[in-house]
Amino acid sequence: MPTSPRPDRTGQRITPAPSASSALRHSVVWAAIHRKASLISSMPVDVYRRRDGVAIETNKPPVLVSPWSYADGHPESIAEWLYSSQVALESYGNSVGVIHSRDALGLPSQIELIQPEHVRFTVRRRRIVEYRIHGEVVPPANIWHERMYGAPVGLSPIAHAALTLFGADMAAQFAAAWFGGDAIPNAILRNSERTVDKTAADAVKARFRESVATGDLFVVGKDWEYNPIQAKAVESAFIDMMDLSDVQLCRFFGVPAAEVDVAVKSSTINYANIQQANLQLLVKHLGPAVDRREDALSALTARPRFVKLNRSSLLAMDDKTRAEVNKILIDSRVKTPSEVRGKEDLEPLTPEQVAEFHAVFGNPNKQTPQKAEA
């Protein structure tokens, strides 16, 4: 049975979120996260190093080939690893993994991703001093942590929008619910450094209410814990409270509404072909997120190597356009015929094929140049 709204300490009625994953029950939110993660994870991961100013592709480190194996002989693919970590970033603002092994240079070679709701962050003076996974303390040196829109603990796109785009009163209510526990019964503002008696707790609560009510900073003690489950539930309640439209939710995630089948009242953008539509999606919407993932993955490689996600994989072209582009690349001497054929999954021309081309079109090396007219 649905729970009835309960009053908070100010007498206002608040409907608690049913679960930590309730925000994902909004189909548009789920679709936007899924589409963005699917597109980014579909990009092949390439590793380069610069030599004389030219980027040369090199071997991938183990972590970018097989990040983690749940059983011997059954490794997780890098595409699935990228998808899972991107979903965590978009849903919670944080992607956390445990480093199980390192290479000879001390770089991670196996990273096991952890569900964000199983992670707790203890922050001291704007630095994460402790990670708890399933209640067990893991040293920060053994943690792989990507974040979005915040430091030291990231924010999801919805949380980031709530705290930056809406009015001061609404942002204050959202912050109070996020950290103070007014909207979620099990949300806790907890000092993990020492036991807080009732007098001190009342003083902290009073200071907190006073600070967030005026939009001011809230200064706390030594160690304070961030709970992703609490944050996620508050986001869901925020979506319901603001009655956000499908288009607004898509805008928060940087995904065009049409990409997730959301109807748009008016649109003046028409694309001549698939490539133009995909280019628009890649440059204006996915580009910044791809840049951030490339920077994070580059930290897993030895310098001066760096990681690039192959964005060309999204720029699908029709047969006619692809043939025209390939011809331009060959005629302008940017690529050889063998390189273009390799891109088309074709083997280099055999001597017999070359001879047949010469028989049909003539050998360009033996053609007599025409004399200029007087």
GROMACS .gro file of C-alpha atoms in nm:
model
  374
    1MET     CA    1   0.000   0.000   0.000
    2PRO     CA    2   0.129   0.351  -0.073
    3THR     CA    3   0.247   0.543   0.229
    4SER     CA    4   0.054   0.854   0.319
    5PRO     CA    5   0.234   1.187   0.333
    6ARG     CA    6   0.394   1.258   0.668
    7PRO     CA    7   0.456   1.599   0.828
    8ASP     CA    8   0.811   1.722   0.870
    9ARG     CA    9   0.926   1.923   1.169
   10THR     CA   10   0.789   2.242   1.015
   11GLY     CA   11   0.441   2.092   0.972
   12GLN     CA   12   0.461   2.059   0.593
   13ARG     CA   13   0.343   1.736   0.431
   14ILE     CA   14   0.616   1.539   0.256
   15THR     CA   15   0.569   1.217   0.063
   16PRO     CA   16   0.870   0.991   0.119
   17ALA     CA   17   1.035   0.831  -0.181
   18PRO     CA   18   0.955   0.459  -0.199
   19SER     CA   19   1.310   0.342  -0.265
   20ALA     CA   20   1.662   0.445  -0.355
   21SER     CA   21   1.609   0.367  -0.722
   22SER     CA   22   1.274   0.543  -0.754
   23ALA     CA   23   1.418   0.819  -0.975
   24LEU     CA   24   1.498   0.555  -1.233
   25ARG     CA   25   1.131   0.462  -1.245
   26HIS     CA   26   1.073   0.779  -1.440
   27SER     CA   27   1.102   0.630  -1.786
   28VAL     CA   28   1.252   0.943  -1.938
   29VAL     CA   29   1.529   0.951  -1.678
   30TRP     CA   30   1.604   0.586  -1.735
   31ALA     CA   31   1.595   0.626  -2.114
   32ALA     CA   32   1.827   0.929  -2.110
   33ILE     CA   33   2.080   0.752  -1.887
   34HIS     CA   34   2.060   0.432  -2.092
   35ARG     CA   35   2.097   0.610  -2.426
   36LYS     CA   36   2.394   0.818  -2.314
   37ALA     CA   37   2.574   0.523  -2.154
   38SER     CA   38   2.503   0.299  -2.453
   39LEU     CA   39   2.644   0.546  -2.704
   40ILE     CA   40   2.958   0.622  -2.503
   41SER     CA   41   3.027   0.255  -2.428
   42SER     CA   42   2.990   0.166  -2.796
   43MET     CA   43   3.293   0.380  -2.886
   44PRO     CA   44   3.609   0.169  -2.927
   45VAL     CA   45   3.882   0.257  -2.676
   46ASP     CA   46   4.213   0.354  -2.843
   47VAL     CA   47   4.544   0.436  -2.675
   48TYR     CA   48   4.796   0.671  -2.836
   49ARG     CA   49   5.132   0.826  -2.770
   50ARG     CA   50   5.277   1.130  -2.942
   51ARG     CA   51   5.594   1.098  -3.147
   52ASP     CA   52   5.726   1.406  -3.326
   53GLY     CA   53   5.387   1.571  -3.281
   54VAL     CA   54   5.197   1.278  -3.437
   55ALA     CA   55   4.958   1.058  -3.237
   56ILE     CA   56   5.053   0.693  -3.292
   57GLU     CA   57   4.825   0.413  -3.174
   58THR     CA   58   4.984   0.176  -2.923
   59ASN     CA   59   4.891  -0.129  -2.717
   60LYS     CA   60   4.614  -0.103  -2.463
   61PRO     CA   61   4.691  -0.172  -2.096
   62PRO     CA   62   4.511  -0.469  -1.935
   63VAL     CA   63   4.256  -0.254  -1.754
   64LEU     CA   64   4.131  -0.119  -2.089
   65VAL     CA   65   4.103  -0.469  -2.235
   66SER     CA   66   3.962  -0.675  -1.949
   67PRO     CA   67   3.891  -0.461  -1.643
   68TRP     CA   68   3.755  -0.733  -1.417
   69SER     CA   69   3.673  -1.103  -1.429
   70TYR     CA   70   3.386  -1.236  -1.221
   71ALA     CA   71   3.506  -1.590  -1.290
   72ASP     CA   72   3.815  -1.743  -1.446
   73GLY     CA   73   3.789  -1.725  -1.822
   74HIS     CA   74   3.485  -1.493  -1.813
   75PRO     CA   75   3.616  -1.137  -1.816
   76GLU     CA   76   3.389  -0.837  -1.840
   77SER     CA   77   3.426  -0.651  -2.168
   78ILE     CA   78   3.553  -0.294  -2.170
   79ALA     CA   79   3.225  -0.188  -2.335
   80GLU     CA   80   3.021  -0.332  -2.047
   81TRP     CA   81   3.258  -0.172  -1.797
   82LEU     CA   82   3.220   0.166  -1.966
   83TYR     CA   83   2.841   0.127  -1.973
   84SER     CA   84   2.815   0.039  -1.603
   85SER     CA   85   3.046   0.319  -1.493
   86GLN     CA   86   2.863   0.575  -1.711
   87VAL     CA   87   2.527   0.469  -1.565
   88ALA     CA   88   2.671   0.519  -1.216
   89LEU     CA   89   2.798   0.866  -1.308
   90GLU     CA   90   2.467   0.974  -1.457
   91SER     CA   91   2.259   0.821  -1.176
   92TYR     CA   92   2.464   0.911  -0.870
   93GLY     CA   93   2.738   1.146  -0.991
   94ASN     CA   94   3.003   0.897  -0.876
   95SER     CA   95   3.154   0.579  -1.020
   96VAL     CA   96   3.356   0.381  -0.768
   97GLY     CA   97   3.564   0.069  -0.814
   98VAL     CA   98   3.802  -0.138  -0.605
   99ILE     CA   99   4.153  -0.179  -0.746
  100HIS     CA  100   4.245  -0.547  -0.716
  101SER     CA  101   4.583  -0.547  -0.892
  102ARG     CA  102   4.841  -0.310  -1.040
  103ASP     CA  103   5.099  -0.335  -1.316
  104ALA     CA  104   5.476  -0.289  -1.287
  105LEU     CA  105   5.433   0.090  -1.296
  106GLY     CA  106   5.181   0.087  -1.013
  107LEU     CA  107   4.886   0.164  -1.240
  108PRO     CA  108   4.556  -0.023  -1.187
  109SER     CA  109   4.523  -0.335  -1.401
  110GLN     CA  110   4.198  -0.472  -1.253
  111ILE     CA  111   3.911  -0.256  -1.128
  112GLU     CA  112   3.591  -0.404  -0.991
  113LEU     CA  113   3.305  -0.156  -1.017
  114ILE     CA  114   3.086  -0.125  -0.707
  115GLN     CA  115   2.719  -0.032  -0.706
  116PRO     CA  116   2.713   0.333  -0.586
  117GLU     CA  117   2.441   0.265  -0.329
  118HIS     CA  118   2.684   0.031  -0.148
  119VAL     CA  119   2.946   0.305  -0.104
  120ARG     CA  120   2.973   0.561   0.176
  121PHE     CA  121   3.207   0.860   0.164
  122THR     CA  122   3.360   1.017   0.473
  123VAL     CA  123   3.474   1.373   0.402
  124ARG     CA  124   3.712   1.583   0.608
  125ARG     CA  125   3.803   1.937   0.502
  126ARG     CA  126   3.684   1.878   0.147
  127ARG     CA  127   3.886   1.557   0.113
  128ILE     CA  128   3.757   1.202   0.114
  129VAL     CA  129   3.941   1.029   0.397
  130GLU     CA  130   3.748   0.703   0.402
  131TYR     CA  131   3.543   0.483   0.171
  132ARG     CA  132   3.308   0.221   0.314
  133ILE     CA  133   3.191  -0.054   0.081
  134HIS     CA  134   2.924  -0.286   0.220
  135GLY     CA  135   3.015  -0.142   0.558
  136GLU     CA  136   3.387  -0.230   0.532
  137VAL     CA  137   3.655   0.038   0.523
  138VAL     CA  138   3.866   0.045   0.204
  139PRO     CA  139   4.176   0.270   0.192
  140PRO     CA  140   4.144   0.553  -0.064
  141ALA     CA  141   4.463   0.426  -0.233
  142ASN     CA  142   4.274   0.110  -0.334
  143ILE     CA  143   3.978   0.298  -0.483
  144TRP     CA  144   3.909   0.413  -0.838
  145HIS     CA  145   3.672   0.711  -0.822
  146GLU     CA  146   3.526   0.916  -1.108
  147ARG     CA  147   3.290   1.203  -1.030
  148MET     CA  148   3.074   1.461  -1.205
  149TYR     CA  149   2.977   1.818  -1.118
  150GLY     CA  150   3.140   1.833  -0.779
  151ALA     CA  151   3.432   1.769  -0.550
  152PRO     CA  152   3.516   1.571  -0.351
  153VAL     CA  153   3.185   1.385  -0.397
  154GLY     CA  154   3.013   1.419  -0.732
  155LEU     CA  155   2.658   1.523  -0.814
  156SER     CA  156   2.419   1.361  -1.056
  157PRO     CA  157   2.280   1.582  -1.335
  158ILE     CA  158   1.947   1.613  -1.149
  159ALA     CA  159   2.115   1.715  -0.822
  160HIS     CA  160   2.344   1.956  -1.006
  161ALA     CA  161   2.047   2.118  -1.179
  162ALA     CA  162   1.847   2.139  -0.856
  163LEU     CA  163   2.127   2.315  -0.670
  164THR     CA  164   2.215   2.560  -0.947
  165LEU     CA  165   1.910   2.637  -1.163
  166PHE     CA  166   1.619   2.670  -0.923
  167GLY     CA  167   1.536   2.944  -0.679
  168ALA     CA  168   1.714   2.993  -0.350
  169ASP     CA  169   1.418   2.870  -0.145
  170MET     CA  170   1.384   2.554  -0.353
  171ALA     CA  171   1.760   2.492  -0.345
  172ALA     CA  172   1.758   2.537   0.032
  173GLN     CA  173   1.475   2.284   0.069
  174PHE     CA  174   1.655   2.041  -0.158
  175ALA     CA  175   1.983   2.079   0.035
  176ALA     CA  176   1.802   2.034   0.364
  177ALA     CA  177   1.634   1.717   0.240
  178TRP     CA  178   1.962   1.595   0.088
  179PHE     CA  179   2.173   1.632   0.402
  180GLY     CA  180   1.930   1.680   0.688
  181GLY     CA  181   1.691   1.391   0.660
  182ASP     CA  182   1.362   1.584   0.642
  183ALA     CA  183   1.243   1.404   0.329
  184ILE     CA  184   1.385   1.058   0.395
  185PRO     CA  185   1.322   0.883   0.730
  186ASN     CA  186   1.661   0.703   0.732
  187ALA     CA  187   1.870   0.997   0.609
  188ILE     CA  188   2.134   1.096   0.860
  189LEU     CA  189   2.368   1.389   0.906
  190ARG     CA  190   2.630   1.197   1.098
  191ASN     CA  191   2.957   1.289   1.264
  192SER     CA  192   3.180   0.981   1.242
  193GLU     CA  193   3.463   1.139   1.441
  194ARG     CA  194   3.295   1.134   1.781
  195THR     CA  195   2.967   1.073   1.960
  196VAL     CA  196   2.737   1.374   1.952
  197ASP     CA  197   2.517   1.423   2.261
  198LYS     CA  198   2.165   1.566   2.243
  199THR     CA  199   2.269   1.922   2.325
  200ALA     CA  200   2.536   1.927   2.052
  201ALA     CA  201   2.302   1.757   1.805
  202ASP     CA  202   2.031   2.017   1.864
  203ALA     CA  203   2.286   2.293   1.814
  204VAL     CA  204   2.405   2.141   1.484
  205LYS     CA  205   2.049   2.101   1.358
  206ALA     CA  206   1.966   2.460   1.447
  207ARG     CA  207   2.278   2.588   1.269
  208PHE     CA  208   2.201   2.375   0.966
  209ARG     CA  209   1.841   2.496   0.936
  210GLU     CA  210   1.952   2.857   0.977
  211SER     CA  211   2.223   2.824   0.711
  212VAL     CA  212   2.023   2.650   0.439
  213ALA     CA  213   1.720   2.869   0.495
  214THR     CA  214   1.923   3.176   0.395
  215GLY     CA  215   2.125   3.004   0.124
  216ASP     CA  216   2.444   3.045   0.327
  217LEU     CA  217   2.728   2.794   0.366
  218PHE     CA  218   2.694   2.532   0.636
  219VAL     CA  219   3.021   2.478   0.824
  220VAL     CA  220   3.045   2.143   1.001
  221GLY     CA  221   3.287   1.952   1.219
  222LYS     CA  222   3.569   1.718   1.128
  223ASP     CA  223   3.415   1.414   0.958
  224TRP     CA  224   3.080   1.395   0.783
  225GLU     CA  225   2.938   1.109   0.584
  226TYR     CA  226   2.767   1.119   0.243
  227ASN     CA  227   2.500   0.855   0.175
  228PRO     CA  228   2.421   0.794  -0.198
  229ILE     CA  229   2.095   0.611  -0.119
  230GLN     CA  230   1.963   0.912   0.066
  231ALA     CA  231   2.069   1.146  -0.215
  232LYS     CA  232   1.902   0.932  -0.480
  233ALA     CA  233   1.573   0.919  -0.297
  234VAL     CA  234   1.575   1.296  -0.247
  235GLU     CA  235   1.626   1.340  -0.622
  236SER     CA  236   1.317   1.131  -0.691
  237ALA     CA  237   1.111   1.336  -0.447
  238PHE     CA  238   1.245   1.652  -0.608
  239ILE     CA  239   1.135   1.538  -0.957
  240ASP     CA  240   0.785   1.469  -0.829
  241MET     CA  241   0.767   1.795  -0.633
  242MET     CA  242   0.878   2.014  -0.924
  243ASP     CA  243   0.662   1.823  -1.176
  244LEU     CA  244   0.945   1.845  -1.429
  245SER     CA  245   0.857   1.791  -1.792
  246ASP     CA  246   1.011   1.518  -2.004
  247VAL     CA  247   1.197   1.778  -2.211
  248GLN     CA  248   1.344   1.938  -1.897
  249LEU     CA  249   1.469   1.602  -1.772
  250CYS     CA  250   1.633   1.532  -2.108
  251ARG     CA  251   1.799   1.871  -2.095
  252PHE     CA  252   1.951   1.792  -1.754
  253PHE     CA  253   2.121   1.483  -1.898
  254GLY     CA  254   2.234   1.648  -2.220
  255VAL     CA  255   2.030   1.410  -2.435
  256PRO     CA  256   1.804   1.544  -2.713
  257ALA     CA  257   1.441   1.474  -2.635
  258ALA     CA  258   1.388   1.311  -2.974
  259GLU     CA  259   1.660   1.056  -2.892
  260VAL     CA  260   1.440   0.902  -2.623
  261ASP     CA  261   1.112   0.937  -2.815
  262VAL     CA  262   0.992   1.245  -2.626
  263ALA     CA  263   0.754   1.451  -2.834
  264VAL     CA  264   0.869   1.808  -2.902
  265LYS     CA  265   0.606   2.067  -2.991
  266SER     CA  266   0.809   2.247  -3.254
  267SER     CA  267   1.140   2.187  -3.423
  268THR     CA  268   1.306   2.363  -3.715
  269ILE     CA  269   1.609   2.134  -3.742
  270ASN     CA  270   1.611   1.907  -4.045
  271TYR     CA  271   1.898   1.672  -4.124
  272ALA     CA  272   1.996   1.582  -4.480
  273ASN     CA  273   2.136   1.244  -4.375
  274ILE     CA  274   2.211   1.021  -4.078
  275GLN     CA  275   2.566   1.151  -4.047
  276GLN     CA  276   2.450   1.509  -3.985
  277ALA     CA  277   2.211   1.396  -3.712
  278ASN     CA  278   2.480   1.188  -3.542
  279LEU     CA  279   2.733   1.470  -3.573
  280GLN     CA  280   2.492   1.706  -3.399
  281LEU     CA  281   2.443   1.453  -3.119
  282LEU     CA  282   2.815   1.389  -3.081
  283VAL     CA  283   2.942   1.748  -3.089
  284LYS     CA  284   2.675   1.934  -2.895
  285HIS     CA  285   2.553   1.670  -2.651
  286LEU     CA  286   2.796   1.382  -2.596
  287GLY     CA  287   3.123   1.567  -2.656
  288PRO     CA  288   3.183   1.702  -2.302
  289ALA     CA  289   3.094   1.369  -2.139
  290VAL     CA  290   3.329   1.185  -2.378
  291ASP     CA  291   3.609   1.431  -2.298
  292ARG     CA  292   3.570   1.366  -1.926
  293ARG     CA  293   3.579   0.989  -1.974
  294GLU     CA  294   3.892   1.017  -2.191
  295ASP     CA  295   4.070   1.220  -1.921
  296ALA     CA  296   3.974   0.967  -1.653
  297LEU     CA  297   4.081   0.666  -1.863
  298SER     CA  298   4.408   0.836  -1.957
  299ALA     CA  299   4.498   0.827  -1.587
  300LEU     CA  300   4.507   0.446  -1.620
  301THR     CA  301   4.785   0.457  -1.881
  302ALA     CA  302   5.152   0.538  -1.847
  303ARG     CA  303   5.255   0.884  -1.965
  304PRO     CA  304   5.288   1.009  -2.233
  305ARG     CA  305   5.014   0.774  -2.350
  306PHE     CA  306   4.657   0.898  -2.361
  307VAL     CA  307   4.316   0.747  -2.432
  308LYS     CA  308   4.073   0.847  -2.706
  309LEU     CA  309   3.726   0.708  -2.753
  310ASN     CA  310   3.673   0.652  -3.124
  311ARG     CA  311   3.394   0.898  -3.198
  312SER     CA  312   3.393   0.810  -3.565
  313SER     CA  313   3.205   0.493  -3.477
  314LEU     CA  314   2.895   0.707  -3.416
  315LEU     CA  315   2.920   0.896  -3.744
  316ALA     CA  316   2.740   0.636  -3.950
  317MET     CA  317   2.714   0.724  -4.319
  318ASP     CA  318   2.500   0.590  -4.597
  319ASP     CA  319   2.675   0.397  -4.873
  320LYS     CA  320   2.681   0.687  -5.118
  321THR     CA  321   2.824   0.937  -4.868
  322ARG     CA  322   3.084   0.688  -4.743
  323ALA     CA  323   3.200   0.615  -5.101
  324GLU     CA  324   3.235   0.987  -5.172
  325VAL     CA  325   3.436   1.045  -4.855
  326ASN     CA  326   3.666   0.749  -4.930
  327LYS     CA  327   3.731   0.879  -5.282
  328ILE     CA  328   3.820   1.223  -5.147
  329LEU     CA  329   4.061   1.067  -4.895
  330ILE     CA  330   4.238   0.870  -5.170
  331ASP     CA  331   4.245   1.152  -5.428
  332SER     CA  332   4.382   1.399  -5.170
  333ARG     CA  333   4.651   1.146  -5.069
  334VAL     CA  334   4.530   1.144  -4.707
  335LYS     CA  335   4.481   0.764  -4.717
  336THR     CA  336   4.596   0.488  -4.947
  337PRO     CA  337   4.353   0.252  -5.121
  338SER     CA  338   4.466  -0.027  -4.887
  339GLU     CA  339   4.385   0.183  -4.579
  340VAL     CA  340   4.040   0.266  -4.711
  341ARG     CA  341   3.976  -0.098  -4.799
  342GLY     CA  342   4.084  -0.201  -4.450
  343LYS     CA  343   3.831   0.043  -4.304
  344GLU     CA  344   3.567  -0.127  -4.519
  345ASP     CA  345   3.678  -0.470  -4.389
  346LEU     CA  346   3.832  -0.557  -4.728
  347GLU     CA  347   4.176  -0.705  -4.793
  348PRO     CA  348   4.435  -0.510  -4.997
  349LEU     CA  349   4.406  -0.539  -5.376
  350THR     CA  350   4.568  -0.847  -5.523
  351PRO     CA  351   4.789  -0.823  -5.837
  352GLU     CA  352   4.507  -0.983  -6.034
  353GLN     CA  353   4.261  -0.717  -5.917
  354VAL     CA  354   4.507  -0.438  -5.999
  355ALA     CA  355   4.556  -0.582  -6.351
  356GLU     CA  356   4.180  -0.599  -6.402
  357PHE     CA  357   4.139  -0.235  -6.296
  358HIS     CA  358   4.415  -0.136  -6.542
  359ALA     CA  359   4.245  -0.334  -6.820
  360VAL     CA  360   3.914  -0.155  -6.762
  361PHE     CA  361   4.029   0.196  -6.675
  362GLY     CA  362   4.383   0.199  -6.811
  363ASN     CA  363   4.713   0.220  -6.625
  364PRO     CA  364   4.749   0.580  -6.503
  365ASN     CA  365   5.130   0.540  -6.492
  366LYS     CA  366   5.148   0.457  -6.866
  367GLN     CA  367   4.895   0.705  -6.999
  368THR     CA  368   5.048   0.958  -7.238
  369PRO     CA  369   4.993   1.311  -7.114
  370GLN     CA  370   4.788   1.525  -7.351
  371LYS     CA  371   4.967   1.809  -7.523
  372ALA     CA  372   4.849   2.154  -7.449
  373GLU     CA  373   4.665   2.323  -7.735
  374ALA     CA  374   4.849   2.601  -7.911
   0.00000   0.00000   0.00000
